[in-house]
CSV table of C-alpha atoms and ligand atoms in Angstrom, one decimal:
chain,number,residue,atom,x,y,z
A,1,MET,CA,0.0,0.0,0.0
A,2,SER,CA,1.3,3.4,-0.9
A,3,ASP,CA,2.0,6.0,1.7
A,4,PRO,CA,-1.3,7.8,2.3
A,5,THR,CA,0.4,11.1,3.0
A,6,THR,CA,1.9,11.0,-0.5
A,7,ASP,CA,-1.7,10.6,-1.8
A,8,ILE,CA,-2.6,13.6,0.3
A,9,ALA,CA,0.2,15.7,-1.2
A,10,ALA,CA,-1.1,14.7,-4.7
A,11,ILE,CA,-4.6,15.7,-3.8
A,12,ALA,CA,-3.3,19.1,-2.6
A,13,ASN,CA,-1.4,19.6,-5.8
A,14,ARG,CA,-4.4,18.7,-7.9
A,15,PHE,CA,-6.6,21.2,-6.0
A,16,GLU,CA,-3.9,23.8,-6.2
A,17,THR,CA,-4.0,23.5,-10.0
A,18,GLU,CA,-7.8,23.6,-10.2
A,19,ILE,CA,-8.0,26.6,-7.9
A,20,GLY,CA,-5.3,28.5,-9.8
A,21,ALA,CA,-7.2,27.8,-13.1
A,22,ALA,CA,-10.6,28.9,-11.8
A,23,PRO,CA,-11.4,31.9,-14.1
A,24,ASP,CA,-14.0,33.6,-11.9
A,25,LEU,CA,-15.6,33.5,-8.5
A,26,ALA,CA,-18.4,31.1,-9.6
A,27,ALA,CA,-15.8,28.5,-10.9
A,28,LEU,CA,-13.7,28.9,-7.8
A,29,ASP,CA,-16.7,28.2,-5.6
A,30,ASP,CA,-17.4,25.0,-7.6
A,31,VAL,CA,-13.8,23.8,-6.8
A,32,ARG,CA,-14.3,24.7,-3.2
A,33,VAL,CA,-17.6,22.7,-3.0
A,34,ALA,CA,-15.9,19.7,-4.8
A,35,ALA,CA,-13.1,19.7,-2.2
A,36,LEU,CA,-14.6,21.0,1.1
A,37,GLY,CA,-18.4,20.9,0.6
A,38,LYS,CA,-20.5,18.5,2.6
A,39,LYS,CA,-20.0,15.8,0.0
A,40,GLY,CA,-16.6,17.1,-1.2
A,41,GLU,CA,-13.6,14.9,-1.7
A,42,ILE,CA,-11.7,16.0,1.4
A,43,SER,CA,-14.9,16.0,3.6
A,44,MET,CA,-15.6,12.4,2.6
A,45,MET,CA,-12.0,11.4,3.3
A,46,MET,CA,-12.3,13.0,6.8
A,47,ARG,CA,-15.5,11.1,7.4
A,48,GLY,CA,-13.5,7.9,6.7
A,49,LEU,CA,-11.3,8.6,9.8
A,50,GLY,CA,-13.9,7.0,12.1
A,51,LYS,CA,-13.4,3.6,10.5
A,52,MET,CA,-9.6,3.7,10.8
A,53,SER,CA,-7.4,2.0,13.4
A,54,PRO,CA,-6.0,4.2,16.1
A,55,ASP,CA,-2.6,4.1,14.5
A,56,GLU,CA,-3.9,5.1,11.1
A,57,LYS,CA,-5.9,7.9,12.7
A,58,LYS,CA,-2.8,9.3,14.4
A,59,VAL,CA,-1.2,9.8,10.9
A,60,MET,CA,-4.2,10.5,8.8
A,61,GLY,CA,-6.1,12.8,11.2
A,62,PRO,CA,-3.4,15.6,11.2
A,63,ALA,CA,-2.7,15.0,7.5
A,64,LEU,CA,-6.3,15.4,6.4
A,65,ASN,CA,-6.7,18.4,8.7
A,66,GLY,CA,-3.6,19.9,7.1
A,67,LEU,CA,-5.0,19.2,3.6
A,68,LYS,CA,-8.3,20.8,4.5
A,69,ASN,CA,-6.6,24.0,5.9
A,70,THR,CA,-4.2,24.2,2.9
A,71,VAL,CA,-7.0,23.9,0.4
A,72,ALA,CA,-9.2,26.4,2.3
A,73,ALA,CA,-6.3,28.9,2.4
A,74,MET,CA,-5.7,28.5,-1.3
A,75,VAL,CA,-9.4,29.2,-2.0
A,76,GLU,CA,-9.3,32.3,0.1
A,77,THR,CA,-6.1,33.6,-1.6
A,78,ARG,CA,-7.5,33.0,-5.1
A,79,LYS,CA,-10.8,34.6,-4.1
A,80,ALA,CA,-9.1,37.8,-3.0
A,81,ALA,CA,-7.1,37.9,-6.2
A,82,LEU,CA,-10.2,37.4,-8.4
A,83,GLU,CA,-12.1,40.1,-6.4
A,84,ASN,CA,-9.3,42.5,-6.9
A,85,ALA,CA,-9.1,41.8,-10.6
A,86,ALA,CA,-12.9,42.3,-10.8
A,87,LEU,CA,-12.6,45.7,-9.1
A,88,ASP,CA,-9.7,46.8,-11.3
A,89,ALA,CA,-11.7,45.8,-14.4
A,90,ALA,CA,-14.7,47.8,-13.1
A,91,LEU,CA,-12.6,50.8,-12.3
A,92,ALA,CA,-11.0,50.6,-15.8
A,93,SER,CA,-14.3,50.3,-17.6
A,94,GLU,CA,-16.2,52.8,-15.6
A,95,THR,CA,-13.9,55.7,-15.7
A,96,MET,CA,-15.4,59.1,-16.5
A,97,ASP,CA,-13.8,61.7,-18.7
A,98,MET,CA,-14.5,64.8,-16.6
A,99,SER,CA,-13.4,67.1,-19.4
A,100,LEU,CA,-16.2,65.9,-21.8
A,101,PRO,CA,-18.9,68.5,-22.5
A,102,VAL,CA,-22.4,67.9,-21.1
A,103,GLY,CA,-24.1,66.1,-23.9
A,104,ARG,CA,-27.6,65.8,-22.6
A,105,LYS,CA,-29.7,68.2,-20.7
A,106,THR,CA,-30.3,66.4,-17.4
A,107,GLY,CA,-31.7,69.0,-15.0
A,108,THR,CA,-32.9,72.6,-14.9
A,109,LEU,CA,-33.0,75.5,-12.5
A,110,HIS,CA,-36.5,76.3,-11.2
A,111,PRO,CA,-37.7,79.7,-12.5
A,112,VAL,CA,-37.9,80.9,-8.8
A,113,GLN,CA,-34.3,80.0,-8.3
A,114,GLN,CA,-33.4,81.8,-11.5
A,115,VAL,CA,-35.3,84.9,-10.6
A,116,MET,CA,-33.8,85.0,-7.1
A,117,GLU,CA,-30.3,84.8,-8.7
A,118,GLU,CA,-31.2,87.6,-11.2
A,119,MET,CA,-32.4,89.8,-8.3
A,120,ALA,CA,-29.2,89.1,-6.3
A,121,VAL,CA,-27.1,90.0,-9.3
A,122,ILE,CA,-29.0,93.3,-9.8
A,123,PHE,CA,-29.0,94.3,-6.1
A,124,SER,CA,-25.4,93.3,-5.4
A,125,ASP,CA,-24.4,95.6,-8.3
A,126,MET,CA,-26.1,98.3,-6.2
A,127,GLY,CA,-24.1,97.4,-3.1
A,128,PHE,CA,-26.6,95.2,-1.3
A,129,SER,CA,-25.6,92.0,0.5
A,130,VAL,CA,-27.9,89.0,1.1
A,131,ALA,CA,-29.4,88.3,4.6
A,132,GLU,CA,-31.4,85.4,5.8
A,133,GLY,CA,-33.8,84.5,8.6
A,134,PRO,CA,-35.7,81.4,9.8
A,135,ASP,CA,-39.0,80.3,8.2
A,136,ILE,CA,-40.4,79.6,11.6
A,137,GLU,CA,-40.6,82.9,13.4
A,138,ASP,CA,-41.8,84.2,16.7
A,139,ASP,CA,-44.5,86.7,17.1
A,140,PHE,CA,-42.0,89.5,18.0
A,141,HIS,CA,-40.1,89.4,14.8
A,142,ASN,CA,-43.0,88.7,12.5
A,143,PHE,CA,-45.5,91.2,14.0
A,144,THR,CA,-44.8,93.1,17.2
A,145,ALA,CA,-41.4,94.6,16.3
A,146,LEU,CA,-42.9,95.5,12.9
A,147,ASN,CA,-45.4,97.8,14.6
A,148,PHE,CA,-48.3,95.3,14.6
A,149,PRO,CA,-49.2,95.6,18.3
A,150,PRO,CA,-51.0,92.5,19.8
A,151,GLY,CA,-54.7,92.6,18.7
A,152,HIS,CA,-53.9,95.0,15.7
A,153,PRO,CA,-56.4,94.2,12.9
A,154,ALA,CA,-53.6,94.1,10.2
A,155,ARG,CA,-52.5,90.9,11.8
A,156,ASP,CA,-55.7,89.2,10.6
A,157,MET,CA,-54.9,90.1,7.0
A,158,HIS,CA,-51.9,87.9,7.0
A,159,ASP,CA,-53.8,84.6,7.1
A,160,THR,CA,-51.1,83.3,9.4
A,161,PHE,CA,-50.2,79.6,9.9
A,162,PHE,CA,-49.8,79.1,13.7
A,163,MET,CA,-47.5,76.4,15.1
A,164,VAL,CA,-48.7,74.3,18.1
A,165,PRO,CA,-47.6,76.1,21.3
A,166,ASP,CA,-44.4,74.7,22.9
A,167,ALA,CA,-44.1,73.5,26.5
A,168,GLU,CA,-43.8,77.1,27.7
A,169,GLY,CA,-46.9,78.0,25.8
A,170,ILE,CA,-45.0,80.0,23.2
A,171,GLN,CA,-46.7,79.9,19.8
A,172,LYS,CA,-44.5,80.4,16.8
A,173,VAL,CA,-45.7,81.1,13.3
A,174,LEU,CA,-44.6,80.3,9.7
A,175,ARG,CA,-43.4,83.8,8.7
A,176,THR,CA,-46.0,85.6,6.7
A,177,HIS,CA,-43.5,87.8,5.0
A,178,THR,CA,-39.7,88.3,4.8
A,179,SER,CA,-40.0,91.6,6.8
A,180,PRO,CA,-38.8,89.8,10.1
A,181,VAL,CA,-35.4,89.7,8.5
A,182,GLN,CA,-35.4,93.5,8.6
A,183,ILE,CA,-35.7,93.2,12.4
A,184,ARG,CA,-33.1,90.5,12.7
A,185,THR,CA,-30.7,92.6,10.6
A,186,MET,CA,-31.2,95.9,12.4
A,187,MET,CA,-30.8,94.1,15.8
A,188,SER,CA,-27.5,92.5,14.8
A,189,GLN,CA,-25.8,95.0,12.6
A,190,LYS,CA,-24.9,98.7,12.9
A,191,PRO,CA,-26.0,101.1,10.1
A,192,PRO,CA,-25.3,101.8,7.3
A,193,ILE,CA,-27.3,98.7,6.3
A,194,ARG,CA,-28.1,97.7,2.7
A,195,ILE,CA,-29.5,94.1,2.5
A,196,ILE,CA,-31.9,92.0,0.5
A,197,ALA,CA,-33.5,89.0,2.1
A,198,PRO,CA,-34.8,86.4,-0.3
A,199,GLY,CA,-36.8,83.5,1.2
A,200,ARG,CA,-40.0,81.4,1.6
A,201,THR,CA,-43.1,82.9,3.2
A,202,TYR,CA,-46.4,81.3,4.1
A,203,ARG,CA,-50.0,82.3,4.2
A,204,CYS,CA,-53.2,80.2,4.4
A,205,ASP,CA,-54.4,81.1,0.9
A,206,SER,CA,-54.7,79.2,-2.4
A,207,ASP,CA,-56.0,80.0,-5.9
A,208,GLN,CA,-54.6,80.8,-9.3
A,209,THR,CA,-52.5,83.6,-8.1
A,210,HIS,CA,-51.8,82.5,-4.5
A,211,THR,CA,-50.1,79.5,-3.1
A,212,PRO,CA,-49.8,78.7,0.7
A,213,MET,CA,-46.0,78.8,0.3
A,214,PHE,CA,-44.5,81.6,-1.8
A,215,HIS,CA,-41.3,83.5,-2.1
A,216,GLN,CA,-40.4,87.1,-1.3
A,217,VAL,CA,-37.4,89.3,-1.6
A,218,GLU,CA,-37.2,92.0,1.1
A,219,GLY,CA,-35.0,95.0,0.9
A,220,LEU,CA,-33.7,97.3,3.6
A,221,VAL,CA,-31.5,100.4,3.5
A,222,ILE,CA,-30.7,102.3,6.7
A,223,GLY,CA,-28.5,105.3,7.0
A,224,GLU,CA,-28.5,108.9,8.3
A,225,ASP,CA,-29.6,110.6,5.2
A,226,ILE,CA,-31.8,108.1,3.3
A,227,HIS,CA,-35.0,109.5,1.8
A,228,MET,CA,-37.9,108.6,-0.4
A,229,GLY,CA,-36.0,109.7,-3.5
A,230,HIS,CA,-33.5,106.9,-2.9
A,231,LEU,CA,-36.3,104.4,-2.6
A,232,LYS,CA,-37.9,105.4,-5.9
A,233,GLY,CA,-34.6,105.5,-7.8
A,234,CYS,CA,-33.5,102.2,-6.4
A,235,LEU,CA,-36.7,100.4,-7.3
A,236,MET,CA,-37.1,102.0,-10.7
A,237,ASP,CA,-33.6,101.0,-11.6
A,238,PHE,CA,-34.2,97.5,-10.3
A,239,ILE,CA,-37.4,97.0,-12.3
A,240,SER,CA,-35.9,98.1,-15.6
A,241,ALA,CA,-32.8,95.9,-15.0
A,242,PHE,CA,-35.0,92.9,-14.1
A,243,PHE,CA,-37.3,93.2,-17.1
A,244,GLU,CA,-34.3,94.1,-19.3
A,245,ASN,CA,-36.4,96.9,-20.7
A,246,ASP,CA,-37.4,100.5,-19.9
A,247,VAL,CA,-40.4,100.0,-17.7
A,248,GLU,CA,-42.6,102.8,-16.6
A,249,THR,CA,-43.6,102.7,-13.0
A,250,ARG,CA,-45.8,104.7,-10.6
A,251,PHE,CA,-46.0,104.9,-6.8
A,252,ARG,CA,-49.4,104.8,-5.2
A,253,PRO,CA,-50.0,105.6,-1.5
A,254,HIS,CA,-50.7,102.6,0.6
A,255,HIS,CA,-50.6,101.4,4.2
A,256,PHE,CA,-48.2,99.0,6.0
A,257,PRO,CA,-47.8,99.2,9.8
A,258,PHE,CA,-44.0,99.0,9.5
A,259,THR,CA,-43.5,101.9,7.0
A,260,GLU,CA,-44.6,105.5,7.0
A,261,PRO,CA,-45.2,106.8,4.4
A,262,SER,CA,-46.0,103.6,2.5
A,263,ALA,CA,-46.5,103.0,-1.2
A,264,GLU,CA,-47.2,100.3,-3.7
A,265,MET,CA,-45.3,100.4,-7.0
A,266,ASP,CA,-47.1,99.6,-10.2
A,267,VAL,CA,-45.7,98.9,-13.6
A,268,ARG,CA,-47.3,99.6,-17.0
A,269,TYR,CA,-48.4,96.6,-18.9
A,270,GLU,CA,-50.6,95.5,-21.8
A,271,ARG,CA,-52.3,92.3,-22.7
A,272,ASP,CA,-51.2,90.6,-25.9
A,273,GLY,CA,-53.6,87.8,-26.5
A,274,ALA,CA,-53.1,85.4,-23.6
A,275,SER,CA,-49.7,86.9,-22.7
A,276,ILE,CA,-48.8,90.0,-20.8
A,277,LYS,CA,-46.3,92.6,-21.9
A,278,ILE,CA,-44.6,94.6,-19.1
A,279,GLY,CA,-43.3,98.1,-19.6
A,280,SER,CA,-45.8,99.8,-21.9
A,281,GLY,CA,-49.6,99.9,-22.4
A,282,ASP,CA,-52.6,101.4,-20.7
A,283,GLU,CA,-52.9,99.2,-17.6
A,284,TRP,CA,-51.1,99.3,-14.3
A,285,MET,CA,-50.1,96.2,-12.3
A,286,GLU,CA,-49.1,96.2,-8.6
A,287,ILE,CA,-45.6,94.7,-8.2
A,288,LEU,CA,-44.3,95.5,-4.7
A,289,GLY,CA,-44.9,97.2,-1.4
A,290,CYS,CA,-42.4,99.7,0.0
A,291,GLY,CA,-42.0,102.7,2.3
A,292,MET,CA,-39.8,104.6,4.8
A,293,VAL,CA,-39.1,102.4,7.8
A,294,HIS,CA,-41.5,103.4,10.6
A,295,PRO,CA,-39.9,105.2,13.7
A,296,ASN,CA,-41.5,102.5,15.9
A,297,VAL,CA,-39.7,99.8,14.0
A,298,LEU,CA,-36.3,101.5,14.4
A,299,LYS,CA,-37.0,101.9,18.1
A,300,SER,CA,-37.9,98.2,18.5
A,301,CYS,CA,-34.5,97.4,17.1
A,302,GLY,CA,-32.7,99.9,19.4
A,303,LEU,CA,-32.0,102.5,16.6
A,304,ASP,CA,-32.6,106.2,17.3
A,305,PRO,CA,-35.1,107.5,14.7
A,306,GLU,CA,-33.8,111.0,15.3
A,307,ILE,CA,-30.5,109.8,13.8
A,308,TYR,CA,-31.3,106.9,11.5
A,309,GLN,CA,-33.9,106.5,8.8
A,310,GLY,CA,-34.2,104.3,5.7
A,311,PHE,CA,-36.5,102.5,3.3
A,312,ALA,CA,-37.8,99.0,2.9
A,313,PHE,CA,-39.5,97.0,0.2
A,314,GLY,CA,-40.9,93.6,-0.3
A,315,MET,CA,-41.9,91.8,-3.5
A,316,GLY,CA,-43.3,88.4,-4.6
A,317,VAL,CA,-40.7,86.4,-6.5
A,318,ASP,CA,-43.1,83.9,-7.9
A,319,ARG,CA,-45.3,86.7,-9.4
A,320,LEU,CA,-42.3,88.4,-10.9
A,321,ALA,CA,-41.2,85.1,-12.4
A,322,MET,CA,-44.7,84.5,-13.9
A,323,LEU,CA,-44.7,88.0,-15.4
A,324,LYS,CA,-41.2,87.8,-16.9
A,325,TYR,CA,-41.4,84.2,-18.2
A,326,GLY,CA,-45.1,83.9,-18.9
A,327,MET,CA,-46.4,81.1,-16.7
A,328,PRO,CA,-50.2,81.2,-16.5
A,329,ASP,CA,-50.8,79.5,-13.1
A,330,LEU,CA,-48.8,80.1,-10.0
A,331,ARG,CA,-49.8,76.7,-8.5
A,332,ASP,CA,-48.0,74.8,-11.3
A,333,MET,CA,-44.7,76.3,-10.0
A,334,PHE,CA,-44.8,74.0,-7.0
A,335,ALA,CA,-46.5,70.9,-8.4
A,336,GLY,CA,-43.1,69.3,-9.2
A,337,ASP,CA,-44.1,68.2,-12.7
A,338,PRO,CA,-40.8,67.4,-14.7
A,339,ARG,CA,-42.5,68.4,-18.0
A,340,TRP,CA,-43.3,71.8,-16.6
A,341,LEU,CA,-39.7,72.1,-15.3
A,342,SER,CA,-38.1,71.1,-18.6
A,343,HIS,CA,-40.3,73.7,-20.3
A,344,TYR,CA,-39.8,76.6,-18.0
A,345,GLY,CA,-36.5,75.6,-16.3
A,346,PHE,CA,-33.1,77.2,-16.9
A,347,GLY,CA,-29.8,75.7,-17.8
A,348,PRO,CA,-27.9,75.1,-14.6
A,349,LEU,CA,-24.6,75.9,-16.1
A,350,VAL,CA,-25.4,79.5,-17.2
A,351,GLN,CA,-24.9,82.1,-14.5
A,352,ALA,CA,-27.1,85.2,-14.6
A,353,SER,CA,-24.9,88.3,-14.9
A,354,LEU,CA,-25.4,91.9,-15.9
A,355,GLU,CA,-22.7,91.7,-18.5
A,356,SER,CA,-23.8,88.6,-20.4
A,357,GLY,CA,-27.5,89.1,-19.8
A,358,LEU,CA,-29.8,88.1,-16.9
A,359,SER,CA,-31.8,85.4,-18.6
B,1,LIG,N1,-44.0,92.7,4.0
B,1,LIG,C1,-44.9,93.3,3.1
B,1,LIG,C2,-45.9,92.2,2.6
B,1,LIG,O1,-45.6,91.1,2.7
B,1,LIG,C3,-44.2,94.0,1.9
B,1,LIG,C4,-43.4,95.2,2.4
B,1,LIG,C5,-42.1,95.0,2.8
B,1,LIG,C6,-43.9,96.5,2.4
B,1,LIG,C7,-41.3,96.1,3.1
B,1,LIG,C8,-43.2,97.5,2.7
B,1,LIG,C9,-41.9,97.4,3.1
B,1,LIG,O2,-46.9,92.5,2.0
């Protein structure tokens, strides 16, 4: 009878060859099962140990165990090599050439985003910076500091969304306008101040020209010698730059608790079939609210109205987007329909600028 340990060395050699030749992970696993699986060659041999004499067992036990461990280690080594090769192949075949031009239009900027960027470009050219505030506001910033005393009837006109009161009974609101950012800015910054505050605002209202969430851009200028003439010049320049056209405007007296005097600015327009042409024509359309910051508002923010004064304005971004780009229904803006977005959206790689054109 031949030396059984020689047979074992031969078996080890045979598996070594098979393992080395396995072209992929599936083939390797077949070899592993044929050797070490429940009914595999080595497993069967180990099962045979029970029928051997104690002397045979002494030799064959450790030899078979060694064979099992050797083959298992060879499988693991080959497996790691095959996995590395698969990863290298994937890396090689999936490389991206980052210098290739974008071939297909994949996404668009929402018109609201586009219009906000256009506004930021125009106002930053006039020396404004961008300020922000939270969407969930307290009563002080949204109303009281803006000269709406508790119980003031103008509060009811804001169709406010109220939050559930917190543990201390404090009831916050979804801001009904971006004017609370005026308060936050004046309380944290010394004049001169020149900011715009774009953001989301909320009112419990919904029809063709109102959505419960909408966007505003607030403006605030505070200094020692700011007057109504600055307000008019600034807004007239803005509107002409925004519509990329000479637009005739008029200021009409109005009332806001936080400005005195207050005005609304209208632009001339005419209807051309279903579309609206801004700038000329016989009709007037209201486009924004504005005024000189009320002395009570300055006082609420710790500014002395005998020294400082300034103007503020607020306008609806969504409405301006509709007028400039001709969408018929405000509600479609926030429906998230990709067909609407691919029709009205803007190329994400083109930056609005005063030199190359806003839109
Ligand atoms: N906050 C006002 C509104 O939402 C707009 C406004 C802002 C008016 C600043 C005057 C000054 O209607």
